[in-house]
Short mmCIF file of C-alpha atoms and ligand atoms in Angstrom, two decimals:
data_model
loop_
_atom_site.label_atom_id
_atom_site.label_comp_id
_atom_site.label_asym_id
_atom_site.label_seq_id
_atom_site.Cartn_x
_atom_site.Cartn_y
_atom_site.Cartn_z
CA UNK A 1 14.62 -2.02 20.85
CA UNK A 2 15.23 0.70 18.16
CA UNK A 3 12.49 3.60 17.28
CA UNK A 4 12.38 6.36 14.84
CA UNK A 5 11.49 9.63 15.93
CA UNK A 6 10.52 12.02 13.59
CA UNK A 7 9.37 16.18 14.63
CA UNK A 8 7.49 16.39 11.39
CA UNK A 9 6.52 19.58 9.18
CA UNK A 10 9.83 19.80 7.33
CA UNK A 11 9.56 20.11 3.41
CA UNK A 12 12.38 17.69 2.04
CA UNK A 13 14.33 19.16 -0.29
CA UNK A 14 17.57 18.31 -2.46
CA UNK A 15 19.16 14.94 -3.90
CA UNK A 16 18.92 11.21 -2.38
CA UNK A 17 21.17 8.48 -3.80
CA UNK A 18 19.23 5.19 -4.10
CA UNK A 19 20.44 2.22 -3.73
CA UNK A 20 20.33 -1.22 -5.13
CA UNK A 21 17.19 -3.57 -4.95
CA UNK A 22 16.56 -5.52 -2.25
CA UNK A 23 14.22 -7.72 -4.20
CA UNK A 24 16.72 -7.95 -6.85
CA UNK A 25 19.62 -8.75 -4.93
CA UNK A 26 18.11 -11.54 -2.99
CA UNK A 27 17.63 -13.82 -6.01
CA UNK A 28 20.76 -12.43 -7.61
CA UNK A 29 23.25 -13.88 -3.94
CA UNK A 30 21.39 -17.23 -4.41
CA UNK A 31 22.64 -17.16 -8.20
CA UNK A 32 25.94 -17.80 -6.88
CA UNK A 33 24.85 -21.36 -6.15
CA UNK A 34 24.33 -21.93 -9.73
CA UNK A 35 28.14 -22.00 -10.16
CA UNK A 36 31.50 -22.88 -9.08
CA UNK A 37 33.06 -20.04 -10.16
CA UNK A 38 32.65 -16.50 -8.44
CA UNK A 39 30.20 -14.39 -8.79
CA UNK A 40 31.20 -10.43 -7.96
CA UNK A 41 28.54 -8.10 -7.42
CA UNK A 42 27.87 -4.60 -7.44
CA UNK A 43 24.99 -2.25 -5.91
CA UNK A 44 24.26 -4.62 -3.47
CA UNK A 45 22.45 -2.74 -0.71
CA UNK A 46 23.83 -2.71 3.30
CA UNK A 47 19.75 -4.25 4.71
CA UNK A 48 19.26 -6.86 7.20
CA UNK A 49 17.52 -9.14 4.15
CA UNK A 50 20.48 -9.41 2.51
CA UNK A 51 22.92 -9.66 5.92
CA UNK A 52 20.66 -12.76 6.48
CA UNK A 53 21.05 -14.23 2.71
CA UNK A 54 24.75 -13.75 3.40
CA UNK A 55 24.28 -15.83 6.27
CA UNK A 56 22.26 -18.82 4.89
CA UNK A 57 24.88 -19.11 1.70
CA UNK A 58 27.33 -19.20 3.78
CA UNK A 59 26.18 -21.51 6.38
CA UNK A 60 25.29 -23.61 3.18
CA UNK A 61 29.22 -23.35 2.08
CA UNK A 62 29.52 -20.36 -0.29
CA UNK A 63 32.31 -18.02 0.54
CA UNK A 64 31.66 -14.69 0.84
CA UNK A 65 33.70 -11.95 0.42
CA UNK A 66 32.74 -7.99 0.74
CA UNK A 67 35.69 -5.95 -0.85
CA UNK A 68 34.66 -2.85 -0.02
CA UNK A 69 31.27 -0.84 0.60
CA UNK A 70 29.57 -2.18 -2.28
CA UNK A 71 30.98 -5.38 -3.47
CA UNK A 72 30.07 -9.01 -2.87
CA UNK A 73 32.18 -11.56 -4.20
CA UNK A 74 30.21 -15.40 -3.82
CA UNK A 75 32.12 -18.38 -4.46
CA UNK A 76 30.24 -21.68 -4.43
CA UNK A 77 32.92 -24.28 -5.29
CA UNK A 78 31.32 -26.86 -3.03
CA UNK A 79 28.17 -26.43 -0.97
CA UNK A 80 28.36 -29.12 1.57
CA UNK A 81 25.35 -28.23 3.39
CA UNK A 82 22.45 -28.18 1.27
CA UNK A 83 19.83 -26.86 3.75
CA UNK A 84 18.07 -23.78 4.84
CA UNK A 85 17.24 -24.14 8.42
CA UNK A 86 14.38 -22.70 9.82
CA UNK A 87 15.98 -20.56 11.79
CA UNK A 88 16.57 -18.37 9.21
CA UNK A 89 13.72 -19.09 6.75
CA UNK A 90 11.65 -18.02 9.27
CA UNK A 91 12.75 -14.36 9.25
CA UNK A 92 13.15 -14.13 5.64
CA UNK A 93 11.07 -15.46 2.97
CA UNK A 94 12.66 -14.93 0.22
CA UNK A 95 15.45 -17.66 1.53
CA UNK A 96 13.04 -19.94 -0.20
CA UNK A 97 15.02 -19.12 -3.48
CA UNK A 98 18.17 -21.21 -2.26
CA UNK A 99 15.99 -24.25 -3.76
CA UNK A 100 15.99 -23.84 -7.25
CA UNK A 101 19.51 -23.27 -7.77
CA UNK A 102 20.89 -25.80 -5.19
CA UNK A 103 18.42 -28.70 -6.93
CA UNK A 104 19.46 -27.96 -10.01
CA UNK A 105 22.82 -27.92 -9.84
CA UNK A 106 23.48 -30.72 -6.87
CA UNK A 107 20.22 -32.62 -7.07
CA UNK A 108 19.07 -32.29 -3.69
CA UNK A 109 17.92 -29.50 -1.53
CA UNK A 110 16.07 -29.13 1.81
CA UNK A 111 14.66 -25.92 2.77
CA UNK A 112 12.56 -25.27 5.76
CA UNK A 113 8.80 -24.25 4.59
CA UNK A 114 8.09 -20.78 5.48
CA UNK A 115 5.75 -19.96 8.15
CA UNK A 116 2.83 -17.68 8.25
CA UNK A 117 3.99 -14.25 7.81
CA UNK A 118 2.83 -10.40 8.97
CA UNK A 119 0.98 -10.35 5.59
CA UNK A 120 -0.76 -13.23 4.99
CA UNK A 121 -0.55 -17.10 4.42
CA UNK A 122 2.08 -16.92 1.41
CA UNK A 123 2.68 -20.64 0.52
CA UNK A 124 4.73 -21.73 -1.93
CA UNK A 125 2.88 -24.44 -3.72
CA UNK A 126 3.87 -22.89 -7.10
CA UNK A 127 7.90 -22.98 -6.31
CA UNK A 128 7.01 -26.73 -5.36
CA UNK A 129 4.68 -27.61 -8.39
CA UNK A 130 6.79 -26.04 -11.00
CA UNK A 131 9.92 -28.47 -9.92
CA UNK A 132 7.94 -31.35 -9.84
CA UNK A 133 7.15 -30.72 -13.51
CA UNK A 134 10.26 -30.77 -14.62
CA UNK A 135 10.92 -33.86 -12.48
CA UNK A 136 11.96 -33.59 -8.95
CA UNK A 137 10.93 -35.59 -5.85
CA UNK A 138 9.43 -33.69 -3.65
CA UNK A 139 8.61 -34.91 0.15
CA UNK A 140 7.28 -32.47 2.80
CA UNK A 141 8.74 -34.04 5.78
CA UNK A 142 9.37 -32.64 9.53
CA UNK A 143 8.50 -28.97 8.30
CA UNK A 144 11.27 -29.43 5.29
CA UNK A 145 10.68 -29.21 1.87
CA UNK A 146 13.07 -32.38 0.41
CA UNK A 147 13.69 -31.84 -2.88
CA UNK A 148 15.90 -34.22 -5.22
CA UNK A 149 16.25 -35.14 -8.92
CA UNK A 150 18.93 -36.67 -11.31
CA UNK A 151 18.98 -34.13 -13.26
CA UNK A 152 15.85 -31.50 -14.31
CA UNK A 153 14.48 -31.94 -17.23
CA UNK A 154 13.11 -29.05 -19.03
CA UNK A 155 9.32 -28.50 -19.32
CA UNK A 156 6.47 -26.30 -20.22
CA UNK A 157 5.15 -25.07 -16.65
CA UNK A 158 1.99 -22.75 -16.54
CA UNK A 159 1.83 -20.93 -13.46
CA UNK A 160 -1.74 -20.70 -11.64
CA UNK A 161 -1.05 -17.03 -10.18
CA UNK A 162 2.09 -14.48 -10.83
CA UNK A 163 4.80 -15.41 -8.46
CA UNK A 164 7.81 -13.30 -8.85
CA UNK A 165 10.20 -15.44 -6.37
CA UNK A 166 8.56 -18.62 -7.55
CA UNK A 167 9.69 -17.41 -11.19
CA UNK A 168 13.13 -16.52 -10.48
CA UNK A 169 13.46 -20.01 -8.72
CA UNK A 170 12.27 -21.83 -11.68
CA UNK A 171 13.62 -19.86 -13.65
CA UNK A 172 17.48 -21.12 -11.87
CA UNK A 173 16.63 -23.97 -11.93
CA UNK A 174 15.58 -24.32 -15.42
CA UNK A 175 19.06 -22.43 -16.25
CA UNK A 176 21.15 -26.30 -15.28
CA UNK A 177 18.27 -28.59 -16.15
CA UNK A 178 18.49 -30.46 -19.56
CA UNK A 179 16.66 -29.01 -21.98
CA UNK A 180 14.14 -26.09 -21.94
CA UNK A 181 11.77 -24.74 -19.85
CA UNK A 182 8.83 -22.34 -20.97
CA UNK A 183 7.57 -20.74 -17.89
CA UNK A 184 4.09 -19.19 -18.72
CA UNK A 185 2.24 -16.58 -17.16
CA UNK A 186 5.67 -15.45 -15.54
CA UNK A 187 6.02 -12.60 -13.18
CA UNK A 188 7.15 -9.35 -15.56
CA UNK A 189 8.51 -7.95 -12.67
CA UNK A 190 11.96 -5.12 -13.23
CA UNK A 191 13.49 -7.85 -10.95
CA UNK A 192 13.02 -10.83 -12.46
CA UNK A 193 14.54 -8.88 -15.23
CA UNK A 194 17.98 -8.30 -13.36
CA UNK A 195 18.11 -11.96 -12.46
CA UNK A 196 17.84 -13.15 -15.99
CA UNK A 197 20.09 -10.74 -16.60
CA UNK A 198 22.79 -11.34 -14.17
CA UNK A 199 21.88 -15.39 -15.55
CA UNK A 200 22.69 -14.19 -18.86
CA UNK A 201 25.93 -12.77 -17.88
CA UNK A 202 26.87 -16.43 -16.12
CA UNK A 203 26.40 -18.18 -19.74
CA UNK A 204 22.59 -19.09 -18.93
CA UNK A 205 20.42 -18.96 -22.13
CA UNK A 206 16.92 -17.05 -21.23
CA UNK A 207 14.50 -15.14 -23.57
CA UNK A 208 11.73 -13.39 -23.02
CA UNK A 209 12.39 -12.22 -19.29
CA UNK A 210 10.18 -9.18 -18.44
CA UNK A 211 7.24 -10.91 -20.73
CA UNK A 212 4.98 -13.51 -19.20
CA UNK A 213 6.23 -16.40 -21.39
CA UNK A 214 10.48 -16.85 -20.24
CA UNK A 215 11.65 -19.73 -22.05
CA UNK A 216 15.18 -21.34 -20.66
CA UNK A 217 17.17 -23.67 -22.78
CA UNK A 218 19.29 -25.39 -19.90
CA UNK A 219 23.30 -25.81 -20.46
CA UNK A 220 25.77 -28.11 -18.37
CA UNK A 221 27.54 -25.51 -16.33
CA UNK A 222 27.24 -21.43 -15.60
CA UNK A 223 30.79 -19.84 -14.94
CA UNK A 224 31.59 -16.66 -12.85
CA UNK A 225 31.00 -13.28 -13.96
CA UNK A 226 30.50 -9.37 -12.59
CA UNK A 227 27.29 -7.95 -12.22
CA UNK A 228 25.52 -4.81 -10.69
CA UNK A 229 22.32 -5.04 -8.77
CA UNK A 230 19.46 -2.53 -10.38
CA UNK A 231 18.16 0.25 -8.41
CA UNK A 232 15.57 -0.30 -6.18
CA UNK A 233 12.53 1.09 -7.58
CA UNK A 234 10.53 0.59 -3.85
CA UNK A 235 12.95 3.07 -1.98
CA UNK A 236 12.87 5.08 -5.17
CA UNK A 237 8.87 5.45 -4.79
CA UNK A 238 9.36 5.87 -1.27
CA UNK A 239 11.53 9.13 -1.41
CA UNK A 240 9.21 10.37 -4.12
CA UNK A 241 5.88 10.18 -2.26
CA UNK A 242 7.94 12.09 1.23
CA UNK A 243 9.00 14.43 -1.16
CA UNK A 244 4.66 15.14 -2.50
CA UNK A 245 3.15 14.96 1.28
CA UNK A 246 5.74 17.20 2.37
CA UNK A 247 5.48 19.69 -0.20
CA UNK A 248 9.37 19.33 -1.54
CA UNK A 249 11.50 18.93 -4.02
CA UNK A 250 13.71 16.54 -4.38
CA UNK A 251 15.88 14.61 -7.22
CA UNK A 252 16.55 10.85 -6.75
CA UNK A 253 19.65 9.83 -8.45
CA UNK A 254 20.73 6.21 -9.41
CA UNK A 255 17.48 5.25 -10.23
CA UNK A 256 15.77 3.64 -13.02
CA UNK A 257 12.54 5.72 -14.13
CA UNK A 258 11.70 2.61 -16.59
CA UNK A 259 10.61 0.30 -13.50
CA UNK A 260 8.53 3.10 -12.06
CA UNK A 261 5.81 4.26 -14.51
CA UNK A 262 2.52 3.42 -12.24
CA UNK A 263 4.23 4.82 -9.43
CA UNK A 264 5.13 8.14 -11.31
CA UNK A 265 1.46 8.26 -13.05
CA UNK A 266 -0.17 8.07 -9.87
CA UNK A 267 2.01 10.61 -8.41
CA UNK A 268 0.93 13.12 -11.32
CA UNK A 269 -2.75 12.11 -11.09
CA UNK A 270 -2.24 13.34 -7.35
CA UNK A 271 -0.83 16.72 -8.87
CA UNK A 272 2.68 16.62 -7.95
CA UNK A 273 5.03 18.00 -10.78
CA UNK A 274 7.57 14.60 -11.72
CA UNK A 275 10.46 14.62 -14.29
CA UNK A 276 12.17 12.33 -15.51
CA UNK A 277 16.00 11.82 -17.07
CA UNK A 278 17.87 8.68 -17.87
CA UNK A 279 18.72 7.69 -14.36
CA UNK A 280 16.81 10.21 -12.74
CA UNK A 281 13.68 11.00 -11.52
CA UNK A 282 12.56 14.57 -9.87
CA UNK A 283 9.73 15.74 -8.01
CA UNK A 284 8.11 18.78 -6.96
CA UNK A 285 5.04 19.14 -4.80
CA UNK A 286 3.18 22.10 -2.98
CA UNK A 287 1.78 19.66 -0.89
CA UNK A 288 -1.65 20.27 -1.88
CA UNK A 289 -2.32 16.51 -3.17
CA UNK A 290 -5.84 15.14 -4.52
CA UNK A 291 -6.11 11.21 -3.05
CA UNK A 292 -5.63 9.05 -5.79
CA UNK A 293 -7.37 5.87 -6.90
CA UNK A 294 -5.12 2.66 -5.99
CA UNK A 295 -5.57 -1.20 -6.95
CA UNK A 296 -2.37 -3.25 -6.71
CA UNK A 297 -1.48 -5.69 -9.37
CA UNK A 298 1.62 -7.50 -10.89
CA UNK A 299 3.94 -5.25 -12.70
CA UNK A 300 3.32 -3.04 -15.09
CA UNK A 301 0.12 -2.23 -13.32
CA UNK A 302 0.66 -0.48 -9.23
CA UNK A 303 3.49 -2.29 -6.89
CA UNK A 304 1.97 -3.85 -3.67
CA UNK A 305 5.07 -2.82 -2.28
CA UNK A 306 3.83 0.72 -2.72
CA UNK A 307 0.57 0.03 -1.15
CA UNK A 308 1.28 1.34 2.18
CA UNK A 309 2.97 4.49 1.05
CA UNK A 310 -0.10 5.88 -1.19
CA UNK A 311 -2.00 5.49 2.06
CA UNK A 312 -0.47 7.42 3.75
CA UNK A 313 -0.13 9.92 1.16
CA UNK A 314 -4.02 9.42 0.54
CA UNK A 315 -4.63 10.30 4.37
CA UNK A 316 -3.49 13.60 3.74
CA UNK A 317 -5.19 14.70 0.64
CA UNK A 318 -7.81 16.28 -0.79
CA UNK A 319 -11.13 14.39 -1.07
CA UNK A 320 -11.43 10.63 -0.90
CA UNK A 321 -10.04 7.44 -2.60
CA UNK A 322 -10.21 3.54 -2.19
CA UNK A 323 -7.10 1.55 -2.03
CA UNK A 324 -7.43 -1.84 -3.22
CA UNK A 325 -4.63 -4.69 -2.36
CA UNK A 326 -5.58 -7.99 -4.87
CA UNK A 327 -1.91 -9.40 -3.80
CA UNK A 328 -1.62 -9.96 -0.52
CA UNK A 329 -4.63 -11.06 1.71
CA UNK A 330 -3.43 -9.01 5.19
CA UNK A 331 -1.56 -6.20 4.53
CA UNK A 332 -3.46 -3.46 5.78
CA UNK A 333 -2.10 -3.45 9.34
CA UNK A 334 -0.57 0.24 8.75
CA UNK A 335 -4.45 1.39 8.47
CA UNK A 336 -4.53 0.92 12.23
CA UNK A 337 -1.57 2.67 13.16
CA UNK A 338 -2.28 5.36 10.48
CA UNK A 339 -5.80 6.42 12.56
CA UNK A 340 -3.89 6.76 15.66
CA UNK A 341 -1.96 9.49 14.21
CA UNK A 342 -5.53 10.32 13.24
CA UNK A 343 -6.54 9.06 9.30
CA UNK A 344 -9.74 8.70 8.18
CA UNK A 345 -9.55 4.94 6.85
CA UNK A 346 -12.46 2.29 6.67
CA UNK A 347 -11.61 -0.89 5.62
CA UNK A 348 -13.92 -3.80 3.92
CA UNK A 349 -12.20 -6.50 3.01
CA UNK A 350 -9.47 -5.82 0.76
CA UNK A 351 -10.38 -2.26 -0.02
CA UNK A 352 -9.32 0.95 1.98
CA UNK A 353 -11.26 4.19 1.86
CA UNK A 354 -9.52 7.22 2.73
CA UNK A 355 -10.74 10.25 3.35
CA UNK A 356 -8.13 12.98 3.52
CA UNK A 357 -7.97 15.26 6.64
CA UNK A 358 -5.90 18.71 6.91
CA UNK A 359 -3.55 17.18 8.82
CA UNK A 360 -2.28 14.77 11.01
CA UNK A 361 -0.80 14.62 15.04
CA UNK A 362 1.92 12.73 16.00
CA UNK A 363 1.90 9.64 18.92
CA UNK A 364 3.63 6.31 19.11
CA UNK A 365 2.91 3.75 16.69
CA UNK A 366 4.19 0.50 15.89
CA UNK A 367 5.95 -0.78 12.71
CA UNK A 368 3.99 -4.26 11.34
CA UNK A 369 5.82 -5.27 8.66
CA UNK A 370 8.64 -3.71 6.26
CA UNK A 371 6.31 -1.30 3.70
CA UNK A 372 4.00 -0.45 6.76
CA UNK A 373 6.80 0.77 8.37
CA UNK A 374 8.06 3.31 5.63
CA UNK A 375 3.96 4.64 5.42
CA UNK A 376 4.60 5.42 9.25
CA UNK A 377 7.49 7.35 8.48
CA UNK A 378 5.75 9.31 6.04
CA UNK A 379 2.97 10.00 7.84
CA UNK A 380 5.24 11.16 10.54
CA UNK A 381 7.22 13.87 8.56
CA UNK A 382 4.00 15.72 8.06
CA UNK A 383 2.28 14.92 11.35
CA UNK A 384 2.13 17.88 13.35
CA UNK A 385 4.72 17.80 16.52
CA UNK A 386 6.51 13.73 17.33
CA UNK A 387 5.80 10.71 16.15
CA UNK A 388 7.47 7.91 17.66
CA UNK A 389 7.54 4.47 15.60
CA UNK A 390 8.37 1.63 17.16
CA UNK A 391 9.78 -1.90 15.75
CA UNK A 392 11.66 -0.04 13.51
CA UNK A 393 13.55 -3.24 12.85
CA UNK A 394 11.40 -3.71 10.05
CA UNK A 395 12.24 -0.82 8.31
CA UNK A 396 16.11 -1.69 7.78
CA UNK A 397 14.84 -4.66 6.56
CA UNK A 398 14.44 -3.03 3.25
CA UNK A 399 15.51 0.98 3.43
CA UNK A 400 19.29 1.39 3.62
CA UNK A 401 20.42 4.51 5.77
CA UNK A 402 16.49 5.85 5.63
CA UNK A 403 17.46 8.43 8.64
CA UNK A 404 20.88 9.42 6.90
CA UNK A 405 19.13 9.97 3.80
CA UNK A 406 16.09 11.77 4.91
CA UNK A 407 17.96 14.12 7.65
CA UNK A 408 19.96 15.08 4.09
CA UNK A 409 17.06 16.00 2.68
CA UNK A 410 15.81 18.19 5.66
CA UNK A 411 14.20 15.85 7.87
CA UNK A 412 13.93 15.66 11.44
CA UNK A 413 14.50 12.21 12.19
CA UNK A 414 16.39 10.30 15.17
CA UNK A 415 17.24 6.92 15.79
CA UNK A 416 16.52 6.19 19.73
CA UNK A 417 18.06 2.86 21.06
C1 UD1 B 501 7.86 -10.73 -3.94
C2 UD1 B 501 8.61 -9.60 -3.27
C3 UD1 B 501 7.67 -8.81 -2.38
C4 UD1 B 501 6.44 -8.37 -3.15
C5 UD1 B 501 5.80 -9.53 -3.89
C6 UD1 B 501 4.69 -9.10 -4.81
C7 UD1 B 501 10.85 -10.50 -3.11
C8 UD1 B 501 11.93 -11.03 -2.25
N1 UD1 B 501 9.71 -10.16 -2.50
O1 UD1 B 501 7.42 -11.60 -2.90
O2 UD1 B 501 8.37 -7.68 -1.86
O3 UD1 B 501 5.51 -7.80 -2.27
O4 UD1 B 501 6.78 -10.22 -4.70
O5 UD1 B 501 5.14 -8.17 -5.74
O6 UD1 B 501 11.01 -10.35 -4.31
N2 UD1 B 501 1.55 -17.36 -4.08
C9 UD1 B 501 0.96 -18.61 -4.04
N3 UD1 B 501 1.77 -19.71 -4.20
C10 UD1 B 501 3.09 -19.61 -4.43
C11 UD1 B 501 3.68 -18.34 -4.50
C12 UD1 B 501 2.88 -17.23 -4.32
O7 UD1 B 501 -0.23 -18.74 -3.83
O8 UD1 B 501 3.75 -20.65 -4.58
C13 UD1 B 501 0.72 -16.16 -3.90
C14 UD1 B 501 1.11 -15.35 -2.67
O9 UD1 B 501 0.50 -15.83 -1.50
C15 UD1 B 501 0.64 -13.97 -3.05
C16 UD1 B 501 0.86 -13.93 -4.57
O10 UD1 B 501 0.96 -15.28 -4.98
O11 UD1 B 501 -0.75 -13.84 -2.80
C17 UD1 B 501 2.09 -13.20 -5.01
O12 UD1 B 501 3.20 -13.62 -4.24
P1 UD1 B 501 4.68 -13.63 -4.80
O13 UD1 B 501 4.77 -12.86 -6.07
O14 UD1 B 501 5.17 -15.03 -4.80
O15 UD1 B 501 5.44 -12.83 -3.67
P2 UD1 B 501 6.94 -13.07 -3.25
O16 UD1 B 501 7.69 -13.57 -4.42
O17 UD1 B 501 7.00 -13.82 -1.97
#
């Protein structure tokens, strides 16, 4: 199995491309099912998420083309297999949004219900609940979700919590259902924004995306079109806290400052110097951080995604700071793996504190899931002498080229097989 290791003390300096959103393409492939036309897309990032969505639409019967490094073409004429099988639900949530779509525009889905998962229970009650308001059978049978309807009907859903995939697969399905769909208290996240976008760009008619209230007036039939996947604002964040803990400078290019703002506020509160051009965002540190204050929340307010990362950063700072997660009920399995490398963290219930120490030591740790693995790698480019991370399979989950692009920026950083 593959490990990361990483000799760490090395400022990172210079530019880092980033790439497209995961979390935006994922919804974005499953689009294609909306239509029988192709759908060609742009910026969609080389991770094994997306390798795997590839492989459920096609198993389902969408043809997939790559054109070159970039591109994805999608053609859904006919789907003959309306199913995702558990085989690959299982290692990938998000193929949960396949059922929107493929209800709304066949009238019957099945999609495996997705286990437990490294960060808690995550059901998907409100995926479920919103269909069957705007009319769809639903059975739970044999570990299957069986969905089927004539045709949707548009309807006035108010969602219990934020769910960003539970939005984007209502809001899919509300794109082909007859008549329209208010979805309220709707996930504001940058990604949701791309879908609707993208949506949009197929001949789906959507206000109000990157608001809580999205209102869909359903048509008869989305055609093909071209889109580009946003940047991913997760890696983006990423490269900017490496570049505070190790004292660097570095530019990221690509990106999209608008998607970042309580990333990049938190970042200044910690006393790292961030500016900030139209697709552009750069960052110069001394390294001397203060630990910052974190409580995650739906966008605007501080990514979950990000969670891990400011941890790690935290562990290394000045003075002391809690970290609160309010999303997700388990994900503070990094904390572990951070105090073997020697971090000051005490946990009660879903609150980290972290007192900053002058430094940490490298050893082996173990990657738990796909953020906890990037606050490993962080913690390991200023550890003093190797840090070894192991299950680093969860890292190219979500981080395209992360050794490429941090040995570029002065890194030392191996892949060992
Ligand atoms: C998405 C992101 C993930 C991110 C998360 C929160 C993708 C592919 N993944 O995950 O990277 O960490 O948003 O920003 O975009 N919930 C329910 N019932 C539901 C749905 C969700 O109770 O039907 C709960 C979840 O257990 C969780 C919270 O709502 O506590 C938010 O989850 P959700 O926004 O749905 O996360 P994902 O869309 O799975």
């Amino acid at each position: 199995m593959d490990a990361l290791l990483i000799h760490g003390g090395n400022p990172l300096a210079g530019e880092v491309r980033i790439s497209g959103a995961k979390n935006a393409a994922l919804p974005i492939l499953t689009a294609s099912l909306l239509s029988a036309e192709p759908l060609k897309l742009g910026n969609v990032p080389h991770l094994k998420d997306i390798s795997t969505m590839l492989a459920l639409l096609g198993h389902m019967g969408v043809r997939v083309t790559l054109d070159d490094k970039n591109h994805v073409t999608l053609s859904g004429e006919s789907i003959p297999h309306k199913e995702a099988p558990y085989e690959m639900v299982k290692t990938m949530r998000a193929a949960i949004l396949v059922l929107g779509p493929t209800l709304a525009r066949f009238g019957e889905a099945r999609v495996s219900l997705p286990g437990g998962c490294a960060i808690g229970s995550r059901p998907v009650d409100l995926h479920i609940k919103g269909l069957q308001a705007m009319g769809a059978d639903i059975n739970i049978e044999h570990g299957y979700i069986h969905a089927r309807c004539k045709r949707l009907q548009g309807a006035r859903i108010v969602m219990d919590m934020v769910t960003v995939t539970g939005t984007e697969n209502l809001m899919m399905a509300a794109a082909l259902a007859d008549g329209t769909t208010v979805l309220e208290n709707a996930a504001r996240e940058p990604e949701v924004v791309d879908l609707a976008r993208c949506l949009i760009a197929m001949g789906a008619k959507i206000e109000g995306a990157g608001s809580d209230v999205i209102t869909i007036h359903g048509v008869d039939s989305l055609h093909g079109a071209e889109y580009a996947v946003m940047a991913d604002r997760i890696e983006t964040g990423t490269f900017l806290v490496a570049a505070a803990m190790t004292g660097g400078r570095v530019r990221a290019t690509h990106a999209q400052p608008d998607t970042l703002e309580a990333v990049i506020s938190k970042l200044r509160e910690a006393g790292a110097q961030v500016s900030v051009g139209e697709d552009w965002i750069e960052i110069d540190s001394d390294g001397k951080l203060k630990a910052v204050d974190v409580r995650t929340a739906p966008h605007p307010a501080f990514p979950t995604d990000m969670q891990a990362q400011f941890m790690a950063m935290n562990a290394v700072s000045e003075g002391a700071a809690s970290v609160t997660e309010t999303i997700f009920e388990n994900r503070f399995m990094h904390v572990q793996e951070l105090r073997r490398l020697g971090a000051n963290i005490e946990v009660s219930g879903h609150t980290a504190l972290v007192r900053g120490v002058p430094r940490l030591d490298g050893a082996i740790v173990m990657a738990t899931d796909l953020r906890a693995s990037a606050c490993l790698v962080l913690a390991g480019l200023v550890a003093a002498g190797e840090t070894t991370i192991e299950r680093i399979y969860h890292l190219d989950r979500g981080y395209e080229r992360i050794e490429e692009k941090l040995t570029q920026l002065g890194a030392r950083i191996k892949r060992v097989h």
